[in-house]
Coordinates of C-alpha atoms and ligand atoms in Angstrom, one line a residue:
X1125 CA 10.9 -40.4 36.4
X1126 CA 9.1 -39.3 33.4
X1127 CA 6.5 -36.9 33.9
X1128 CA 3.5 -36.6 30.8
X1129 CA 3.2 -32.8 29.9
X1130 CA -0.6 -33.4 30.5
X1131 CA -0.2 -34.1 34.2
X1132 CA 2.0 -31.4 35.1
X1133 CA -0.2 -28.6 36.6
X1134 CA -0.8 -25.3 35.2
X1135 CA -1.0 -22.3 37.2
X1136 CA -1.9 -20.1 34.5
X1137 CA -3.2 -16.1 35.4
X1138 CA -5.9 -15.0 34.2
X1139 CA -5.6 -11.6 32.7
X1140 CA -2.9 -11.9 29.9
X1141 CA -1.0 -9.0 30.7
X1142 CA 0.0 -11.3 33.7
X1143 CA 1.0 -13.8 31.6
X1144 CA 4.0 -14.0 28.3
X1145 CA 2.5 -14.6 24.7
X1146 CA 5.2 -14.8 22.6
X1147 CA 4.8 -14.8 18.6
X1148 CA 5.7 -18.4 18.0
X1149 CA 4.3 -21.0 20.7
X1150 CA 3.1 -24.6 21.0
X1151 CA -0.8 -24.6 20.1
X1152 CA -0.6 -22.8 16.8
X1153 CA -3.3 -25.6 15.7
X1154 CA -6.3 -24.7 17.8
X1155 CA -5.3 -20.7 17.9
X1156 CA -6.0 -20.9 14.1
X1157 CA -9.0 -22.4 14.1
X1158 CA -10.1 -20.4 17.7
X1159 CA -9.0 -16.6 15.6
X1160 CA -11.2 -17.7 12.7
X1161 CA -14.1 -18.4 14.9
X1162 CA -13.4 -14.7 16.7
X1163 CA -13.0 -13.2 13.2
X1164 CA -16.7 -15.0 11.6
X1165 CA -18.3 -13.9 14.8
X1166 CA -17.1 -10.7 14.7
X1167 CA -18.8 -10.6 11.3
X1168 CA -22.1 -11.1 13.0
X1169 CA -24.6 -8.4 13.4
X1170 CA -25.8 -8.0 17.2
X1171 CA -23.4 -5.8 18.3
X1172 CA -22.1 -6.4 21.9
X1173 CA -23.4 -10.0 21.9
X1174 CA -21.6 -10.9 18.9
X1175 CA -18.4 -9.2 19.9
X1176 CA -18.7 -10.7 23.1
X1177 CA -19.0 -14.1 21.7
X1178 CA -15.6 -13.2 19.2
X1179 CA -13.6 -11.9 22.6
X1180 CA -14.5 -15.5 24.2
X1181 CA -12.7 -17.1 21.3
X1182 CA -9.8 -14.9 21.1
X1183 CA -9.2 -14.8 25.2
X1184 CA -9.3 -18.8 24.6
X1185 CA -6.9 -18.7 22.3
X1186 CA -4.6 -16.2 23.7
X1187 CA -4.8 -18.9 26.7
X1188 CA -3.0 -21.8 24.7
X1189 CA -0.5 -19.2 23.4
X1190 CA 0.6 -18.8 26.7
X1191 CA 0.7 -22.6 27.4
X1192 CA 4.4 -24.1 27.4
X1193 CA 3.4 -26.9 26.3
X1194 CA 1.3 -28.3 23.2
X1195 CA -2.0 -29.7 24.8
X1196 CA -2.6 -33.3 24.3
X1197 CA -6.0 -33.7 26.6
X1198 CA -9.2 -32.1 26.7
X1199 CA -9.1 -32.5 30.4
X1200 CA -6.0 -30.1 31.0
X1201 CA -8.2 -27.4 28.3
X1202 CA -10.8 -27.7 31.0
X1203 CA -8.4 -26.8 33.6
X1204 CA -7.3 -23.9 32.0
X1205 CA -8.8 -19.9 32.0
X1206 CA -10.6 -18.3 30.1
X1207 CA -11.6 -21.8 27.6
X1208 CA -15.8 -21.6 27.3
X1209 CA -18.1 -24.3 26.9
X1210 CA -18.0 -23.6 22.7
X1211 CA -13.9 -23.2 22.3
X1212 CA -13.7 -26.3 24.4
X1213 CA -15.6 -28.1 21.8
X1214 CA -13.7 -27.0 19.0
X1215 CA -10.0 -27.9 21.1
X1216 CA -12.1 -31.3 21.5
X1217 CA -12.6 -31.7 17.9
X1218 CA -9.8 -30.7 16.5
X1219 CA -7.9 -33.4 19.6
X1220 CA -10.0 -36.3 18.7
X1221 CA -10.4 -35.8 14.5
X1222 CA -7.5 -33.4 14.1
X1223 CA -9.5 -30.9 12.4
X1224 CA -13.1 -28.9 13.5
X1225 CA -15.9 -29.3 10.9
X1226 CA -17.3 -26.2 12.2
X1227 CA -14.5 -24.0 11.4
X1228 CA -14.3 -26.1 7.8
X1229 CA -17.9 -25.3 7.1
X1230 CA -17.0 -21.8 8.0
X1231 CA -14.5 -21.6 5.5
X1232 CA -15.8 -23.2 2.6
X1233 CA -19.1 -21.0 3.2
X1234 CA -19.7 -17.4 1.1
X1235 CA -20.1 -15.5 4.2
X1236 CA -17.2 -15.4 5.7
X1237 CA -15.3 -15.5 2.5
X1238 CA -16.9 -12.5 1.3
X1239 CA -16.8 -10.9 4.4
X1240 CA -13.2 -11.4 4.9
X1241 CA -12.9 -9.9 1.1
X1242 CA -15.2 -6.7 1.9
X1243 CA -14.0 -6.1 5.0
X1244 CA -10.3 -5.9 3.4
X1245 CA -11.3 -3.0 1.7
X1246 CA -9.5 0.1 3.7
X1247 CA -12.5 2.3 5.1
X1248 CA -15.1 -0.6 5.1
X1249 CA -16.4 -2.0 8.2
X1250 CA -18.2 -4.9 9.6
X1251 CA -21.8 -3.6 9.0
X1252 CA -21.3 -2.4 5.5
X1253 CA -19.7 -5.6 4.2
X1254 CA -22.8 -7.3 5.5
X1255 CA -24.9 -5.1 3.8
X1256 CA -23.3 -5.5 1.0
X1257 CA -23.5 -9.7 1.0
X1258 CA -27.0 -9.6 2.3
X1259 CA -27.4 -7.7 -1.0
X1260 CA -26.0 -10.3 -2.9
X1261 CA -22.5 -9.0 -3.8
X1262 CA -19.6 -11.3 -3.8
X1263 CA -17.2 -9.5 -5.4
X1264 CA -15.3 -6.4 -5.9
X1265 CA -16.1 -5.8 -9.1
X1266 CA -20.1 -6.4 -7.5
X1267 CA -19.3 -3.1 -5.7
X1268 CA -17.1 -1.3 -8.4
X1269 CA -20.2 -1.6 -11.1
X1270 CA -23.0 -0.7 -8.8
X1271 CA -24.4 2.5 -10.1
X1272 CA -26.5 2.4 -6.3
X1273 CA -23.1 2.7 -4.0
X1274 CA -21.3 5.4 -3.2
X1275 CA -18.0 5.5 -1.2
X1276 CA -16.6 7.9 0.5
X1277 CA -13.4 8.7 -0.6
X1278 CA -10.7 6.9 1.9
X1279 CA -13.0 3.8 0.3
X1280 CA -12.8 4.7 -3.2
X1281 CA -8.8 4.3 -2.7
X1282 CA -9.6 1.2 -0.6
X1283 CA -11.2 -0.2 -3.8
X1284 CA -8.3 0.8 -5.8
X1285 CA -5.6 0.0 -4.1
X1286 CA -7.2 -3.3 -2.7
X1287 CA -4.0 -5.4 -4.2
X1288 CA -1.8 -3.4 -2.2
X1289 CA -3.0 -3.1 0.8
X1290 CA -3.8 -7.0 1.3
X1291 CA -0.7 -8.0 0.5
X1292 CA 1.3 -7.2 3.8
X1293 CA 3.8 -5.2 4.7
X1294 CA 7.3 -6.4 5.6
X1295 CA 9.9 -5.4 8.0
X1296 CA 12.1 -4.1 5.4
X1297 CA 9.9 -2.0 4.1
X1298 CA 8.5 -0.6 7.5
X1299 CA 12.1 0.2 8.2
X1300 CA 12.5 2.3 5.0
X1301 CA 9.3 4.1 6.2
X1302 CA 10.5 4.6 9.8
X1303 CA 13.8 5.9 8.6
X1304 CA 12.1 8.5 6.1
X1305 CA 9.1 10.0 8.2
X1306 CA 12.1 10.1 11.1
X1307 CA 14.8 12.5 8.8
X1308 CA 11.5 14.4 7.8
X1309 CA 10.4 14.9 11.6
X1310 CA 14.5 15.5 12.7
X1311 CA 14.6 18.2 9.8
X1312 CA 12.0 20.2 11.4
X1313 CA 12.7 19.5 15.3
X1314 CA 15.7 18.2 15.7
X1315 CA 15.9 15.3 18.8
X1316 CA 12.6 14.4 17.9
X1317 CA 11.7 10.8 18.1
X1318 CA 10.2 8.6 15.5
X1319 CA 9.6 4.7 17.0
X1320 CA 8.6 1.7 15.0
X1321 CA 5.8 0.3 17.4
X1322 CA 2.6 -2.0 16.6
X1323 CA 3.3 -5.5 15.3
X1324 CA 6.5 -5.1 14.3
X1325 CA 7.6 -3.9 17.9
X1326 CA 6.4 -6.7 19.1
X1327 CA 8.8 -9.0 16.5
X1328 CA 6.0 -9.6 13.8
X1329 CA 8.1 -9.6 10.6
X1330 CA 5.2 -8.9 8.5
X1331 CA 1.9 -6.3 9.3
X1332 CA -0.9 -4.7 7.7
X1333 CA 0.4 -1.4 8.7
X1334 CA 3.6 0.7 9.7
X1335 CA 2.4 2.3 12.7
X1336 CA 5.1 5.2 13.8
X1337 CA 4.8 7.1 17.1
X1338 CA 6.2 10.4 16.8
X1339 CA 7.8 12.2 20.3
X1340 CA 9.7 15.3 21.6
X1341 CA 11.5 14.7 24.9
X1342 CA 10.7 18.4 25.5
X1343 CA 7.0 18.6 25.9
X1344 CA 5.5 21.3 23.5
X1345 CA 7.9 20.7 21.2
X1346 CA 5.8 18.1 19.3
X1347 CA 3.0 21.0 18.5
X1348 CA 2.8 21.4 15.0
X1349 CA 5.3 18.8 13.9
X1350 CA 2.7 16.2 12.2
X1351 CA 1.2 18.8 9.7
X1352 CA 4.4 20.3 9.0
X1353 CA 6.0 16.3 8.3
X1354 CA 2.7 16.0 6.3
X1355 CA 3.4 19.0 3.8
X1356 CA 6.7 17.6 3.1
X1357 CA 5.5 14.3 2.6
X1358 CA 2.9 15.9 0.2
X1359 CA 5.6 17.9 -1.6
X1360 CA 7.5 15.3 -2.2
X1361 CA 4.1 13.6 -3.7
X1362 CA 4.5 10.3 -1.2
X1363 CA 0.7 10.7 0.1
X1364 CA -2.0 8.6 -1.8
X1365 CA -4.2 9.3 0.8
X1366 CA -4.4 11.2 4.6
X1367 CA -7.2 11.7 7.0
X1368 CA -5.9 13.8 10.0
X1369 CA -7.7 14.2 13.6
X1370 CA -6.6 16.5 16.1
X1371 CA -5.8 15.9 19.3
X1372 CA -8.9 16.2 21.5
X1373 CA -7.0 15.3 25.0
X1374 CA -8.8 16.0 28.3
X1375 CA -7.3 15.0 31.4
X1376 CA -10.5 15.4 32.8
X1377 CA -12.4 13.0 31.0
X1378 CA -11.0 10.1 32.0
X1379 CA -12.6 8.9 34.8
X1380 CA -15.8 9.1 33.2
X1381 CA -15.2 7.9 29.4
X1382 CA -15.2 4.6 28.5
X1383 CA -11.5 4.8 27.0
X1384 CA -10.9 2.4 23.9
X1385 CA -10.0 4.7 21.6
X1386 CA -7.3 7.5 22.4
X1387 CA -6.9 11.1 21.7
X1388 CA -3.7 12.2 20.4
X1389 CA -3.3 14.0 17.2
X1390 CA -2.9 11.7 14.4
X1391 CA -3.0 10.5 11.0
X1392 CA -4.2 7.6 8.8
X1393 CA -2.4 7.4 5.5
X1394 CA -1.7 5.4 2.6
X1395 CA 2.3 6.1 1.5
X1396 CA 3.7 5.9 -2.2
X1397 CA 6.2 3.2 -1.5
X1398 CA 8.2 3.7 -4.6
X1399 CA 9.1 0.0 -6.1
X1400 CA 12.7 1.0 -6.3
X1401 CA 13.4 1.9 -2.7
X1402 CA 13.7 -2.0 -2.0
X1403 CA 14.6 -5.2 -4.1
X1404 CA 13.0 -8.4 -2.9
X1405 CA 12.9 -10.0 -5.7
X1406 CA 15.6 -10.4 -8.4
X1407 CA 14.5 -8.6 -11.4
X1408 CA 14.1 -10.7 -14.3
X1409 CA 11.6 -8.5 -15.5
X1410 CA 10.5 -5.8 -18.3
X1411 CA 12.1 -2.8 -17.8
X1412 CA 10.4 -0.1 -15.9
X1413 CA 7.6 1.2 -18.2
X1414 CA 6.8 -2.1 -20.1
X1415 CA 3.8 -3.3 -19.3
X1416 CA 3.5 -7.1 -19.1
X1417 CA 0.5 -8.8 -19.8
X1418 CA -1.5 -9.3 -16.2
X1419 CA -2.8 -11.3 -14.8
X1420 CA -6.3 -13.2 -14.5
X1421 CA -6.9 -12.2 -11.0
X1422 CA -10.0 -9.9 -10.9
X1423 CA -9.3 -8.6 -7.6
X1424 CA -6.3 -7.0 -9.1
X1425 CA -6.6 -3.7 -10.6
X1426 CA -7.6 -3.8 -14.5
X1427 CA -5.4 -4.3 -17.1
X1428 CA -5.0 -1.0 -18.9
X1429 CA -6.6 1.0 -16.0
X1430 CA -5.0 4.2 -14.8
X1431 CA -4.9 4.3 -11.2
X1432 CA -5.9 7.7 -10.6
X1433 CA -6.7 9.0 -7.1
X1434 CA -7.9 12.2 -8.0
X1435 CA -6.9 15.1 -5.9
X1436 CA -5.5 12.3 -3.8
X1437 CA -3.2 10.7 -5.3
X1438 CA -0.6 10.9 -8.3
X1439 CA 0.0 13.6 -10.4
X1440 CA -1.5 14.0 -14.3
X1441 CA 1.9 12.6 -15.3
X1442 CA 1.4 8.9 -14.3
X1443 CA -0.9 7.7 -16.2
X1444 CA 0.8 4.4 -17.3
X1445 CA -1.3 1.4 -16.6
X1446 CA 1.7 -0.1 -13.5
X1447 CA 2.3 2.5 -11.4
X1448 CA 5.9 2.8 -9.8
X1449 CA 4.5 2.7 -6.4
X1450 CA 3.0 0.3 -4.0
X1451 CA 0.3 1.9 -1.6
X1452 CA 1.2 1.3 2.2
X1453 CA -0.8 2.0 5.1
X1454 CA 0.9 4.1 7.6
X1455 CA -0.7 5.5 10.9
X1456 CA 1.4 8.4 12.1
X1457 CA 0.6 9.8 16.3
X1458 CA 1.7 12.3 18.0
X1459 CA 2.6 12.3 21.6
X1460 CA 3.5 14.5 24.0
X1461 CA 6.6 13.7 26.2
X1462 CA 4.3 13.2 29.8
X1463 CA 2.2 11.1 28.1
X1464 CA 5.2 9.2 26.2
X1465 CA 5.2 6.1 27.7
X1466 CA 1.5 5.2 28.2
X1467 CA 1.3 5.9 24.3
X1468 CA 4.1 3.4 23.4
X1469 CA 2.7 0.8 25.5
X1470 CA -1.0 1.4 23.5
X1471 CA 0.4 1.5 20.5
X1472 CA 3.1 -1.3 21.1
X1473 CA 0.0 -3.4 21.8
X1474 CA -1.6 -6.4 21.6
X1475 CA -5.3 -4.8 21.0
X1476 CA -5.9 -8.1 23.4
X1477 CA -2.7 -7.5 25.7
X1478 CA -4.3 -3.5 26.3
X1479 CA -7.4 -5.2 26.8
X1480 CA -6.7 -7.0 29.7
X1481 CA -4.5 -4.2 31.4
X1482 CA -6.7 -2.0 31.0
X1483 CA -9.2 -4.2 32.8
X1484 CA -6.4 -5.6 35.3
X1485 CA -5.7 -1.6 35.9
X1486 CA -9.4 -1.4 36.8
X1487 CA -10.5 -4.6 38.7
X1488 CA -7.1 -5.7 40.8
X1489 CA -5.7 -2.2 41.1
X1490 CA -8.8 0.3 41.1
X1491 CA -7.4 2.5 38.2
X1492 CA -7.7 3.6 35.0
X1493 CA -5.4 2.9 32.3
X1494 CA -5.0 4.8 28.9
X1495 CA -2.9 5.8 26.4
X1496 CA -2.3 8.7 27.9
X1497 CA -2.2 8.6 31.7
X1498 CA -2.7 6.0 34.6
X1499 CA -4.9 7.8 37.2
X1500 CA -5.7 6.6 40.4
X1501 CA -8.9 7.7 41.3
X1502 CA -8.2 7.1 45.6
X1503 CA -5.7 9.6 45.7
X1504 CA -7.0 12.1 42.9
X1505 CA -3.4 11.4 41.3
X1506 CA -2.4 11.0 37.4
X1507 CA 1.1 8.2 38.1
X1508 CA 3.6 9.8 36.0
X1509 CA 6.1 7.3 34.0
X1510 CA 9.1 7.9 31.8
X1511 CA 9.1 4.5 30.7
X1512 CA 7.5 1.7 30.2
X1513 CA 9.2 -0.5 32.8
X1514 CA 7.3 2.5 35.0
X1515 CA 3.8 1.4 33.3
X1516 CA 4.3 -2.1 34.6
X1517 CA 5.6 -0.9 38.0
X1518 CA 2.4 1.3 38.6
X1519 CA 0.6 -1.7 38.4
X1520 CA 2.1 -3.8 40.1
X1521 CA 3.0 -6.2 37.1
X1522 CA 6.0 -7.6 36.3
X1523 CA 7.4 -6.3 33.2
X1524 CA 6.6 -7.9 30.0
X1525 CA 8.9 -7.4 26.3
X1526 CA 7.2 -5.8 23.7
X1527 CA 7.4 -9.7 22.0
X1528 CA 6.0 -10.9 25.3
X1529 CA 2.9 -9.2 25.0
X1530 CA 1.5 -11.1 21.5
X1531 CA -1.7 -12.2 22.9
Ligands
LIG239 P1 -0.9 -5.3 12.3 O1 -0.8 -3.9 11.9 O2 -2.0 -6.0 11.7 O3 0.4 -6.1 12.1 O4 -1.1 -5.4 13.9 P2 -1.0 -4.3 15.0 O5 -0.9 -5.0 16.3 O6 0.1 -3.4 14.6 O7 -2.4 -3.6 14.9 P3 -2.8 -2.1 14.6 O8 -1.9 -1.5 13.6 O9 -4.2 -2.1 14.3 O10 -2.6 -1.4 16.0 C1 -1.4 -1.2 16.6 C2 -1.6 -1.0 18.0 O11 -2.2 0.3 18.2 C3 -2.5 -2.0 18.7 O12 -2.1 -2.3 20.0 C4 -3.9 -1.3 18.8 O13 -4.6 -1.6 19.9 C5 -3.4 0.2 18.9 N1 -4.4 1.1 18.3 C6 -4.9 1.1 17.1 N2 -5.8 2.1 17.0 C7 -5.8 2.7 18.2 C8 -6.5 3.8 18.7 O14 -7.3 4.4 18.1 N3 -6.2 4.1 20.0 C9 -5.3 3.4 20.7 N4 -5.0 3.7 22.0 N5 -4.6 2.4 20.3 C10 -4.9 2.0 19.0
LIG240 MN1 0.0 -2.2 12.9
LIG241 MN1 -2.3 0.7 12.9

């Protein structure tokens, strides 16, 4: 007997930590359109409403990633978590017409597109690219010639290195990264750790980011390491940019904070990638040094122009118009060993898959989660864990791979 995938019934849980979200799944068609209705709303002003609004799109979505199945009926949708009233309309849409005007307008309209361009810049957020549009700029060159706008540096380089960091990242390249911040730290502490976590962790083959946590299995023996890896990083001129924060950790604290962000020591920073350190395309080019004529893309940086980062970035030497080096974001932590395993599962991720532990940790188990520590506030007691198979076990959840948790 042959059974339609429709009728078979879903028991689906509802937080999505409970549940596997693997990369690749059978719904890709609504969670694109669903993610570009989180990402417009997201562009909203209003604050918690409008984020609110872009989480019920996103939870929806992370919903059919889980599905095992491609969904064929709007009734099963209905049947599902965590689908509202508005993503239900949009499945129903894109079911019945194979497409959802809404999210078509939505992409054919200047808001979001301009939005989606401002908001690319490294160091701009949500409420300045509005400003910006409600202003009337559309384009970066709109913010490069305004004589009224000043930008902080991290968004000066955002500006500049725009073309670099939009196009994304690849495994290969994270790799080379990994492998070089990792015989910097091992140099200085030997047995110190250097892990590849974030998307690519979690099997994304591409990112917009490399983000490396950096461990000791002695505790202590992590003090000190990230400005002494920065100073050789610097020496050997591979920073374009870095914005460090120390670590302000308090054990205390965390029953009472609301805990989104974390508190290790840490660094945001845009890596020299030199060109030569990978080949991915076969080189039928001009020799290094030529300049070819570029381009008509005005989002790329000008013909002729020096990139110059100032104090920043290169040295008075490079002033050739293609510089050898492609800017890469790279976010560097620091953890100590107790707190090891709590920071790998944070910063293995989802954003979405933390999410919903962290609120699963809170609602079904009566703790709190972090990146640092699970404490159970009945017994007073911080739950120590040496992996993250312990995470899972603390909370009663069975364990999920790092390419399981892609919600
Ligand atoms: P791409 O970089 O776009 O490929 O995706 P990603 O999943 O790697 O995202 P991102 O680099 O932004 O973040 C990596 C992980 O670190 C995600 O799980 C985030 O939730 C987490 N993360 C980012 N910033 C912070 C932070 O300040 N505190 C904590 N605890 N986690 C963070
Ligand atoms: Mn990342
Ligand atoms: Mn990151």
């Amino acid at each position: 007997v042959s059974v339609a995938t429709e009728d078979i019934p879903v028991r689906m849980p509802s937080y999505e930590c409970q549940r596997i979200t693997a990369l690749k799944h059978h719904n890709h068609r609504f969670t694109t359109a669903l993610e570009l209705l989180e990402e417009h709303a997201g562009y909203q002003g209003g604050g918690q409403r409008a984020d609110s609004r872009a989480r019920g799109f996103r939870r929806a979505s992370c919903t059919l990633k889980s599905l095992s199945h491609p969904l064929t009926s709007i009734e099963q949708a209905g049947k599902l978590p965590n689908i509202g009233p508005h993503s239900l309309a949009v499945i129903k849409d894109i079911l019945e017409d194979g497409y959802s005007q809404e999210v078509q307008d939505i992409c054919d309209g200047d808001f979001y597109n301009t939005m989606q361009l401002f908001t690319g810049i490294f160091g701009i957020g949500c409420s300045t690219a509005r400003k910006w549009y409600e202003k009337g700029f559309r384009t970066l060159d709109d913010i490069r010639n305004d004589s009224t706008i000043t930008l902080r540096k991290d968004q000066k380089i955002g500006l500049e290195l725009y073309q670099d960091l939009n196009t994304p990242v690849t495994l290969a390249e994270a790799n080379i990264i990994q492998e070089l911040v990792k015989a910097e730290v091992q140099r200085l502490q030997p047995g110190a750790t250097v892990v590849l976590t974030g998307g690519f962790r979690r099997g994304k083959t591409e990112g917009h980011d490399v983000d490396l946590l950096i461990s000791h299995p002695t505790e202590g023996k992590e003090t000190g390491l990230l400005s002494a890896v920065l100073a050789r990083l610097r020496r050997k001129n591979l920073l374009a940019y870095e914005s460090t924060t120390a670590n302000t950790y308090d054990p205390s604290t965390v029953t009472k904070k609301e805990y989104t962000l974390d508190h290790f020591e840490r660094c945001f920073s845009i890596f020299k990638f030199d060109k030569s350190w990978i080949s991915s395309k076969p080189t039928s080019q001009s020799p290094p040094g030529v300049v070819k004529p570029g381009t008509s893309n005005p989002d790329l940086p000008h013909q002729g122009d020096r990139v110059s980062l100032g104090t920043a970035g290169g040295s008075d030497g490079e002033s050739t118009a293609e510089k050898a080096w492609v800017g890469r974001r790279v976010d560097l932590i620091i953890a100590p060993a107790s707190q090891y395993a709590y920071a790998l599962v944070g910063w293995t991720g989802s954003k979405y898959f933390n999410r919903s532990a962290r609120l699963y940790a809170e609602r079904e188990m009566n703790m709190k989660l972090t990146s640092h520590v699970l404490y159970d506030p009945v017994k007073n007691q911080y739950l120590s864990a040496s992996s993250e198979e312990d995470v899972f076990r603390h909370l009663q959840l069975p364990y999920r791979e790092p390419t399981e948790r892609n919600c």
